Amino acid sequence: MTFPFTSNSLVKDIVNELPKTSDVFKKNRIDFCCGGNIPLSEAAAQNGLNTDHLLTELKEVFKKYENEEKNIEVWTDSDSNTIIDHVITNYHRVSEEELTMLSPYVTKVSRVHGDNHPELLKVYELFYEFKKELIEHMAKEEAVVFPLIKQLADGTVENREEAIKMIVELEKEHDHAGEILREIRAVTSDYTLPLDACGTYSLVYARLEALEGLTFMHVHLENNILFPRYLS
C-alpha cells in the first residue's frame, strides 16, 4: 500500500487513518485533537518544524503498522453507540483508575522534592485541577451528553438545539483540559528529569506523559469523529 499522506493532509485525518501517528504529533508538540483540523504543513509551520522531516517520521510509523489489522469499528466507520461504548471502557474507566493511582505519587514527589524543584509544586496544582475537571467532565458525558447523542443518532431527541449546545460545551472543556496538559508539559520542560531525580520522580513524569497521550486520544475520538456528526 502506498503512503497515503502529503503535506496537505489534515492532521486529524492522518490520526484517523493511522492512530499510532499520534505519537509523532505528541512528540513534536502538535495538537492533533483540538487543533487537528489544519494541513500538516501548517501545523509544522506553527511549531517551527520541517514538513519533510515530519513526513519521514510518519512514513516510518506507516511502514511499521501498515500490515497490522486496524480496528476500524471504533473509528470513522463505526456507529455512535460503538464509539461511545469504546470511549467509556477504554478512556473513561482507564483515566479514572490512572488518576486515582497516580495521585499519591504526585503528592509525594511534590512534598519531598518541591523545595529543590519548585516546578513540582506547580505540577501538583495543575494535576489536581486536571483530575477534578476530567472526572467531572467524564461524569457529565456519561450521565447527560452521551445519552443525548444516542438520541440524536436515532432521531428521538426532544430538544436538538440544547443537545448541540451541550456538545459544544464539551468541546470547550476539552480545550481547557488540553491547556492544563500543555502547562504541565511546559513546567516540566517536556518531562525532562533533573539529575537528582529518584525512581518515584521518574515514574511520575512517565505516567503524566502517558496520561497526556491517553487524554489526547480520548479527545480526538470525540472532537474529530463523534461530535462532527451532529455539529455539521
PDB file of C-alpha atoms in Angstrom:
ATOM      1  CA  MET A   1       0.000   0.000   0.000  1.00  0.00           C
ATOM      2  CA  THR A   2       1.290   3.445  -0.980  1.00  0.00           C
ATOM      3  CA  PHE A   3       1.944   6.005   1.757  1.00  0.00           C
ATOM      4  CA  PRO A   4      -1.350   7.959   1.719  1.00  0.00           C
ATOM      5  CA  PHE A   5      -0.381  11.278   3.344  1.00  0.00           C
ATOM      6  CA  THR A   6       1.023  14.542   1.978  1.00  0.00           C
ATOM      7  CA  SER A   7       1.823  17.983   3.363  1.00  0.00           C
ATOM      8  CA  ASN A   8      -1.796  18.915   2.546  1.00  0.00           C
ATOM      9  CA  SER A   9      -3.316  16.092   4.615  1.00  0.00           C
ATOM     10  CA  LEU A  10      -5.210  17.300   7.673  1.00  0.00           C
ATOM     11  CA  VAL A  11      -3.578  16.322  10.948  1.00  0.00           C
ATOM     12  CA  LYS A  12      -6.813  14.839  12.297  1.00  0.00           C
ATOM     13  CA  ASP A  13      -7.283  12.750   9.145  1.00  0.00           C
ATOM     14  CA  ILE A  14      -3.799  11.292   9.482  1.00  0.00           C
ATOM     15  CA  VAL A  15      -4.544  10.207  13.050  1.00  0.00           C
ATOM     16  CA  ASN A  16      -7.953   8.858  11.998  1.00  0.00           C
ATOM     17  CA  GLU A  17      -6.328   6.679   9.348  1.00  0.00           C
ATOM     18  CA  LEU A  18      -3.357   5.557  11.442  1.00  0.00           C
ATOM     19  CA  PRO A  19      -3.807   6.201  15.184  1.00  0.00           C
ATOM     20  CA  LYS A  20      -0.174   5.394  16.063  1.00  0.00           C
ATOM     21  CA  THR A  21       0.863   8.582  14.263  1.00  0.00           C
ATOM     22  CA  SER A  22      -0.434  10.378  17.336  1.00  0.00           C
ATOM     23  CA  ASP A  23       2.920   9.502  18.936  1.00  0.00           C
ATOM     24  CA  VAL A  24       4.721  11.507  16.243  1.00  0.00           C
ATOM     25  CA  PHE A  25       2.469  14.509  16.734  1.00  0.00           C
ATOM     26  CA  LYS A  26       2.686  14.328  20.504  1.00  0.00           C
ATOM     27  CA  LYS A  27       6.486  14.130  20.382  1.00  0.00           C
ATOM     28  CA  ASN A  28       6.570  17.207  18.134  1.00  0.00           C
ATOM     29  CA  ARG A  29       4.031  19.052  20.293  1.00  0.00           C
ATOM     30  CA  ILE A  30       1.426  19.215  17.537  1.00  0.00           C
ATOM     31  CA  ASP A  31      -2.151  19.321  18.792  1.00  0.00           C
ATOM     32  CA  PHE A  32      -3.991  16.605  16.861  1.00  0.00           C
ATOM     33  CA  CYS A  33      -7.210  16.672  18.888  1.00  0.00           C
ATOM     34  CA  CYS A  34      -8.483  20.212  19.435  1.00  0.00           C
ATOM     35  CA  GLY A  35      -6.299  21.785  16.731  1.00  0.00           C
ATOM     36  CA  GLY A  36      -6.179  18.937  14.237  1.00  0.00           C
ATOM     37  CA  ASN A  37      -8.310  20.485  11.504  1.00  0.00           C
ATOM     38  CA  ILE A  38      -5.324  22.012   9.663  1.00  0.00           C
ATOM     39  CA  PRO A  39      -2.917  20.716   6.996  1.00  0.00           C
ATOM     40  CA  LEU A  40       0.295  19.050   8.106  1.00  0.00           C
ATOM     41  CA  SER A  41       2.348  21.838   6.508  1.00  0.00           C
ATOM     42  CA  GLU A  42       0.514  24.479   8.558  1.00  0.00           C
ATOM     43  CA  ALA A  43       0.930  22.504  11.780  1.00  0.00           C
ATOM     44  CA  ALA A  44       4.646  22.186  11.048  1.00  0.00           C
ATOM     45  CA  ALA A  45       4.988  25.917  10.371  1.00  0.00           C
ATOM     46  CA  GLN A  46       3.179  26.822  13.591  1.00  0.00           C
ATOM     47  CA  ASN A  47       5.679  24.748  15.569  1.00  0.00           C
ATOM     48  CA  GLY A  48       8.806  25.689  13.633  1.00  0.00           C
ATOM     49  CA  LEU A  49       9.180  22.194  12.183  1.00  0.00           C
ATOM     50  CA  ASN A  50      10.277  20.878   8.812  1.00  0.00           C
ATOM     51  CA  THR A  51       7.350  19.320   6.934  1.00  0.00           C
ATOM     52  CA  ASP A  52       9.560  16.822   5.083  1.00  0.00           C
ATOM     53  CA  HIS A  53      11.057  15.611   8.349  1.00  0.00           C
ATOM     54  CA  LEU A  54       7.560  15.136   9.752  1.00  0.00           C
ATOM     55  CA  LEU A  55       6.509  13.179   6.683  1.00  0.00           C
ATOM     56  CA  THR A  56       9.573  10.962   7.081  1.00  0.00           C
ATOM     57  CA  GLU A  57       8.615  10.190  10.678  1.00  0.00           C
ATOM     58  CA  LEU A  58       5.054   9.443   9.604  1.00  0.00           C
ATOM     59  CA  LYS A  59       6.301   7.126   6.852  1.00  0.00           C
ATOM     60  CA  GLU A  60       8.298   5.153   9.411  1.00  0.00           C
ATOM     61  CA  VAL A  61       5.177   4.630  11.518  1.00  0.00           C
ATOM     62  CA  PHE A  62       3.194   3.720   8.394  1.00  0.00           C
ATOM     63  CA  LYS A  63       5.722   1.094   7.318  1.00  0.00           C
ATOM     64  CA  LYS A  64       5.740  -0.415  10.789  1.00  0.00           C
ATOM     65  CA  TYR A  65       1.983  -0.651  11.211  1.00  0.00           C
ATOM     66  CA  GLU A  66       0.527  -0.872   7.689  1.00  0.00           C
ATOM     67  CA  ASN A  67       0.232  -4.660   7.893  1.00  0.00           C
ATOM     68  CA  GLU A  68      -1.440  -4.655  11.301  1.00  0.00           C
ATOM     69  CA  GLU A  69      -5.185  -5.037  11.470  1.00  0.00           C
ATOM     70  CA  LYS A  70      -6.761  -1.649  12.167  1.00  0.00           C
ATOM     71  CA  ASN A  71      -9.716  -1.503  14.492  1.00  0.00           C
ATOM     72  CA  ILE A  72     -11.942   0.412  12.113  1.00  0.00           C
ATOM     73  CA  GLU A  73     -15.057  -0.374  14.171  1.00  0.00           C
ATOM     74  CA  VAL A  74     -14.128   2.164  16.829  1.00  0.00           C
ATOM     75  CA  TRP A  75     -13.025   4.828  14.381  1.00  0.00           C
ATOM     76  CA  THR A  76     -14.506   6.545  11.382  1.00  0.00           C
ATOM     77  CA  ASP A  77     -16.696   3.716  10.080  1.00  0.00           C
ATOM     78  CA  SER A  78     -18.379   2.865  13.372  1.00  0.00           C
ATOM     79  CA  ASP A  79     -21.768   3.914  14.668  1.00  0.00           C
ATOM     80  CA  SER A  80     -22.035   6.409  17.510  1.00  0.00           C
ATOM     81  CA  ASN A  81     -23.079   3.817  20.103  1.00  0.00           C
ATOM     82  CA  THR A  82     -19.936   1.811  19.394  1.00  0.00           C
ATOM     83  CA  ILE A  83     -17.721   4.861  19.739  1.00  0.00           C
ATOM     84  CA  ILE A  84     -19.406   5.888  22.983  1.00  0.00           C
ATOM     85  CA  ASP A  85     -19.040   2.421  24.477  1.00  0.00           C
ATOM     86  CA  HIS A  86     -15.393   2.358  23.391  1.00  0.00           C
ATOM     87  CA  VAL A  87     -14.711   5.765  24.959  1.00  0.00           C
ATOM     88  CA  ILE A  88     -16.299   4.789  28.261  1.00  0.00           C
ATOM     89  CA  THR A  89     -14.488   1.454  28.509  1.00  0.00           C
ATOM     90  CA  ASN A  90     -11.079   2.406  27.145  1.00  0.00           C
ATOM     91  CA  TYR A  91     -10.772   6.045  28.151  1.00  0.00           C
ATOM     92  CA  HIS A  92     -13.128   6.943  31.000  1.00  0.00           C
ATOM     93  CA  ARG A  93     -12.525   3.868  33.148  1.00  0.00           C
ATOM     94  CA  VAL A  94      -8.809   3.783  32.364  1.00  0.00           C
ATOM     95  CA  SER A  95      -8.394   7.518  33.068  1.00  0.00           C
ATOM     96  CA  GLU A  96     -10.284   7.283  36.347  1.00  0.00           C
ATOM     97  CA  GLU A  97      -8.080   4.434  37.508  1.00  0.00           C
ATOM     98  CA  GLU A  98      -4.868   6.167  36.484  1.00  0.00           C
ATOM     99  CA  LEU A  99      -5.861   9.467  38.098  1.00  0.00           C
ATOM    100  CA  THR A 100      -6.564   7.614  41.345  1.00  0.00           C
ATOM    101  CA  MET A 101      -3.364   5.582  41.259  1.00  0.00           C
ATOM    102  CA  LEU A 102      -1.123   8.477  40.226  1.00  0.00           C
ATOM    103  CA  SER A 103      -2.404  10.985  42.789  1.00  0.00           C
ATOM    104  CA  PRO A 104      -0.349   9.781  45.797  1.00  0.00           C
ATOM    105  CA  TYR A 105       2.840   9.744  43.719  1.00  0.00           C
ATOM    106  CA  VAL A 106       2.314  13.317  42.534  1.00  0.00           C
ATOM    107  CA  THR A 107       1.668  14.367  46.143  1.00  0.00           C
ATOM    108  CA  LYS A 108       4.738  12.537  47.455  1.00  0.00           C
ATOM    109  CA  VAL A 109       7.139  13.887  44.845  1.00  0.00           C
ATOM    110  CA  SER A 110       5.956  17.464  45.291  1.00  0.00           C
ATOM    111  CA  ARG A 111       6.300  17.150  49.066  1.00  0.00           C
ATOM    112  CA  VAL A 112       9.734  15.518  49.040  1.00  0.00           C
ATOM    113  CA  HIS A 113      11.347  17.403  46.158  1.00  0.00           C
ATOM    114  CA  GLY A 114       9.334  20.620  45.967  1.00  0.00           C
ATOM    115  CA  ASP A 115      11.842  22.709  47.902  1.00  0.00           C
ATOM    116  CA  ASN A 116      14.635  21.985  45.426  1.00  0.00           C
ATOM    117  CA  HIS A 117      12.371  21.755  42.400  1.00  0.00           C
ATOM    118  CA  PRO A 118       9.574  24.321  42.811  1.00  0.00           C
ATOM    119  CA  GLU A 119       8.170  23.353  39.399  1.00  0.00           C
ATOM    120  CA  LEU A 120       6.831  20.239  41.130  1.00  0.00           C
ATOM    121  CA  LEU A 121       4.585  22.397  43.288  1.00  0.00           C
ATOM    122  CA  LYS A 122       3.061  23.780  40.096  1.00  0.00           C
ATOM    123  CA  VAL A 123       2.755  20.252  38.682  1.00  0.00           C
ATOM    124  CA  TYR A 124       0.882  19.257  41.841  1.00  0.00           C
ATOM    125  CA  GLU A 125      -1.513  22.197  41.474  1.00  0.00           C
ATOM    126  CA  LEU A 126      -2.121  21.579  37.772  1.00  0.00           C
ATOM    127  CA  PHE A 127      -2.521  17.821  38.152  1.00  0.00           C
ATOM    128  CA  TYR A 128      -5.228  18.112  40.780  1.00  0.00           C
ATOM    129  CA  GLU A 129      -7.017  20.782  38.756  1.00  0.00           C
ATOM    130  CA  PHE A 130      -6.892  18.457  35.747  1.00  0.00           C
ATOM    131  CA  LYS A 131      -8.063  15.477  37.810  1.00  0.00           C
ATOM    132  CA  LYS A 132     -11.069  17.333  39.223  1.00  0.00           C
ATOM    133  CA  GLU A 133     -12.137  18.714  35.855  1.00  0.00           C
ATOM    134  CA  LEU A 134     -11.675  15.491  33.894  1.00  0.00           C
ATOM    135  CA  ILE A 135     -13.609  13.396  36.403  1.00  0.00           C
ATOM    136  CA  GLU A 136     -16.477  15.893  36.367  1.00  0.00           C
ATOM    137  CA  HIS A 137     -16.318  16.057  32.578  1.00  0.00           C
ATOM    138  CA  MET A 138     -16.478  12.288  32.115  1.00  0.00           C
ATOM    139  CA  ALA A 139     -19.355  12.007  34.576  1.00  0.00           C
ATOM    140  CA  LYS A 140     -21.318  14.636  32.627  1.00  0.00           C
ATOM    141  CA  GLU A 141     -20.612  12.848  29.361  1.00  0.00           C
ATOM    142  CA  GLU A 142     -21.920   9.552  30.674  1.00  0.00           C
ATOM    143  CA  ALA A 143     -24.913  10.875  32.610  1.00  0.00           C
ATOM    144  CA  VAL A 144     -26.149  13.564  30.239  1.00  0.00           C
ATOM    145  CA  VAL A 145     -24.434  14.156  26.904  1.00  0.00           C
ATOM    146  CA  PHE A 146     -23.789  10.633  25.652  1.00  0.00           C
ATOM    147  CA  PRO A 147     -27.467   9.707  26.127  1.00  0.00           C
ATOM    148  CA  LEU A 148     -28.392  12.853  24.173  1.00  0.00           C
ATOM    149  CA  ILE A 149     -26.004  11.892  21.369  1.00  0.00           C
ATOM    150  CA  LYS A 150     -27.619   8.453  21.200  1.00  0.00           C
ATOM    151  CA  GLN A 151     -30.992  10.176  20.890  1.00  0.00           C
ATOM    152  CA  LEU A 152     -29.620  12.423  18.159  1.00  0.00           C
ATOM    153  CA  ALA A 153     -28.383   9.327  16.363  1.00  0.00           C
ATOM    154  CA  ASP A 154     -31.761   7.570  16.418  1.00  0.00           C
ATOM    155  CA  GLY A 155     -33.868  10.706  15.931  1.00  0.00           C
ATOM    156  CA  THR A 156     -35.597  10.664  19.316  1.00  0.00           C
ATOM    157  CA  VAL A 157     -34.032  13.764  20.900  1.00  0.00           C
ATOM    158  CA  GLU A 158     -36.630  16.240  22.169  1.00  0.00           C
ATOM    159  CA  ASN A 159     -34.545  19.425  22.043  1.00  0.00           C
ATOM    160  CA  ARG A 160     -31.891  19.255  19.334  1.00  0.00           C
ATOM    161  CA  GLU A 161     -30.578  22.781  19.937  1.00  0.00           C
ATOM    162  CA  GLU A 162     -29.997  22.082  23.625  1.00  0.00           C
ATOM    163  CA  ALA A 163     -28.218  18.824  22.793  1.00  0.00           C
ATOM    164  CA  ILE A 164     -25.949  20.591  20.306  1.00  0.00           C
ATOM    165  CA  LYS A 165     -25.210  23.289  22.870  1.00  0.00           C
ATOM    166  CA  MET A 166     -24.067  20.678  25.377  1.00  0.00           C
ATOM    167  CA  ILE A 167     -21.770  19.049  22.808  1.00  0.00           C
ATOM    168  CA  VAL A 168     -20.178  22.445  22.155  1.00  0.00           C
ATOM    169  CA  GLU A 169     -19.680  22.851  25.916  1.00  0.00           C
ATOM    170  CA  LEU A 170     -17.835  19.532  25.979  1.00  0.00           C
ATOM    171  CA  GLU A 171     -15.505  20.767  23.248  1.00  0.00           C
ATOM    172  CA  LYS A 172     -14.716  23.861  25.331  1.00  0.00           C
ATOM    173  CA  GLU A 173     -13.973  21.640  28.316  1.00  0.00           C
ATOM    174  CA  HIS A 174     -11.664  19.578  26.099  1.00  0.00           C
ATOM    175  CA  ASP A 175      -9.829  22.766  25.154  1.00  0.00           C
ATOM    176  CA  HIS A 176      -9.294  23.657  28.799  1.00  0.00           C
ATOM    177  CA  ALA A 177      -8.107  20.169  29.716  1.00  0.00           C
ATOM    178  CA  GLY A 178      -5.652  20.339  26.822  1.00  0.00           C
ATOM    179  CA  GLU A 179      -4.380  23.684  28.057  1.00  0.00           C
ATOM    180  CA  ILE A 180      -3.710  22.272  31.530  1.00  0.00           C
ATOM    181  CA  LEU A 181      -1.749  19.406  29.995  1.00  0.00           C
ATOM    182  CA  ARG A 182       0.251  21.854  27.891  1.00  0.00           C
ATOM    183  CA  GLU A 183       1.047  23.831  31.047  1.00  0.00           C
ATOM    184  CA  ILE A 184       2.268  20.676  32.789  1.00  0.00           C
ATOM    185  CA  ARG A 185       4.456  19.860  29.792  1.00  0.00           C
ATOM    186  CA  ALA A 186       5.863  23.396  29.758  1.00  0.00           C
ATOM    187  CA  VAL A 187       6.524  23.442  33.513  1.00  0.00           C
ATOM    188  CA  THR A 188       8.359  20.125  33.312  1.00  0.00           C
ATOM    189  CA  SER A 189      10.340  21.153  30.188  1.00  0.00           C
ATOM    190  CA  ASP A 190       8.772  18.330  28.181  1.00  0.00           C
ATOM    191  CA  TYR A 191       9.075  15.932  31.124  1.00  0.00           C
ATOM    192  CA  THR A 192      12.850  16.344  31.340  1.00  0.00           C
ATOM    193  CA  LEU A 193      14.153  14.758  34.535  1.00  0.00           C
ATOM    194  CA  PRO A 194      16.746  16.557  36.690  1.00  0.00           C
ATOM    195  CA  LEU A 195      19.989  14.778  37.542  1.00  0.00           C
ATOM    196  CA  ASP A 196      18.848  14.106  41.104  1.00  0.00           C
ATOM    197  CA  ALA A 197      15.513  12.542  40.105  1.00  0.00           C
ATOM    198  CA  CYS A 198      14.634   9.462  42.119  1.00  0.00           C
ATOM    199  CA  GLY A 199      12.634   6.472  40.917  1.00  0.00           C
ATOM    200  CA  THR A 200       9.318   7.948  42.034  1.00  0.00           C
ATOM    201  CA  TYR A 201      10.162  11.252  40.366  1.00  0.00           C
ATOM    202  CA  SER A 202      10.834   9.408  37.097  1.00  0.00           C
ATOM    203  CA  LEU A 203       7.651   7.362  37.488  1.00  0.00           C
ATOM    204  CA  VAL A 204       5.516  10.468  37.938  1.00  0.00           C
ATOM    205  CA  TYR A 205       6.879  12.124  34.804  1.00  0.00           C
ATOM    206  CA  ALA A 206       6.476   8.970  32.720  1.00  0.00           C
ATOM    207  CA  ARG A 207       2.915   8.404  33.873  1.00  0.00           C
ATOM    208  CA  LEU A 208       1.935  12.047  33.449  1.00  0.00           C
ATOM    209  CA  GLU A 209       3.152  11.897  29.863  1.00  0.00           C
ATOM    210  CA  ALA A 210       1.235   8.664  29.294  1.00  0.00           C
ATOM    211  CA  LEU A 211      -1.879  10.279  30.795  1.00  0.00           C
ATOM    212  CA  GLU A 212      -1.442  13.148  28.353  1.00  0.00           C
ATOM    213  CA  GLY A 213      -1.391  10.702  25.441  1.00  0.00           C
ATOM    214  CA  LEU A 214      -4.444   8.871  26.746  1.00  0.00           C
ATOM    215  CA  THR A 215      -6.358  12.129  27.119  1.00  0.00           C
ATOM    216  CA  PHE A 216      -5.399  13.384  23.670  1.00  0.00           C
ATOM    217  CA  MET A 217      -6.675  10.185  22.056  1.00  0.00           C
ATOM    218  CA  HIS A 218      -9.877  10.415  24.132  1.00  0.00           C
ATOM    219  CA  VAL A 219     -10.464  13.979  22.954  1.00  0.00           C
ATOM    220  CA  HIS A 220      -9.511  13.169  19.365  1.00  0.00           C
ATOM    221  CA  LEU A 221     -12.057  10.367  19.142  1.00  0.00           C
ATOM    222  CA  GLU A 222     -14.807  12.703  20.324  1.00  0.00           C
ATOM    223  CA  ASN A 223     -13.828  16.035  18.750  1.00  0.00           C
ATOM    224  CA  ASN A 224     -12.823  14.724  15.334  1.00  0.00           C
ATOM    225  CA  ILE A 225     -15.017  11.660  14.824  1.00  0.00           C
ATOM    226  CA  LEU A 226     -18.073  11.555  17.110  1.00  0.00           C
ATOM    227  CA  PHE A 227     -19.099  15.200  17.614  1.00  0.00           C
ATOM    228  CA  PRO A 228     -18.796  16.422  13.985  1.00  0.00           C
ATOM    229  CA  ARG A 229     -21.611  14.045  13.008  1.00  0.00           C
ATOM    230  CA  TYR A 230     -24.035  16.270  14.896  1.00  0.00           C
ATOM    231  CA  LEU A 231     -22.381  19.698  14.662  1.00  0.00           C
ATOM    232  CA  SER A 232     -22.028  19.880  10.883  1.00  0.00           C
TER     233      SER A 232
END
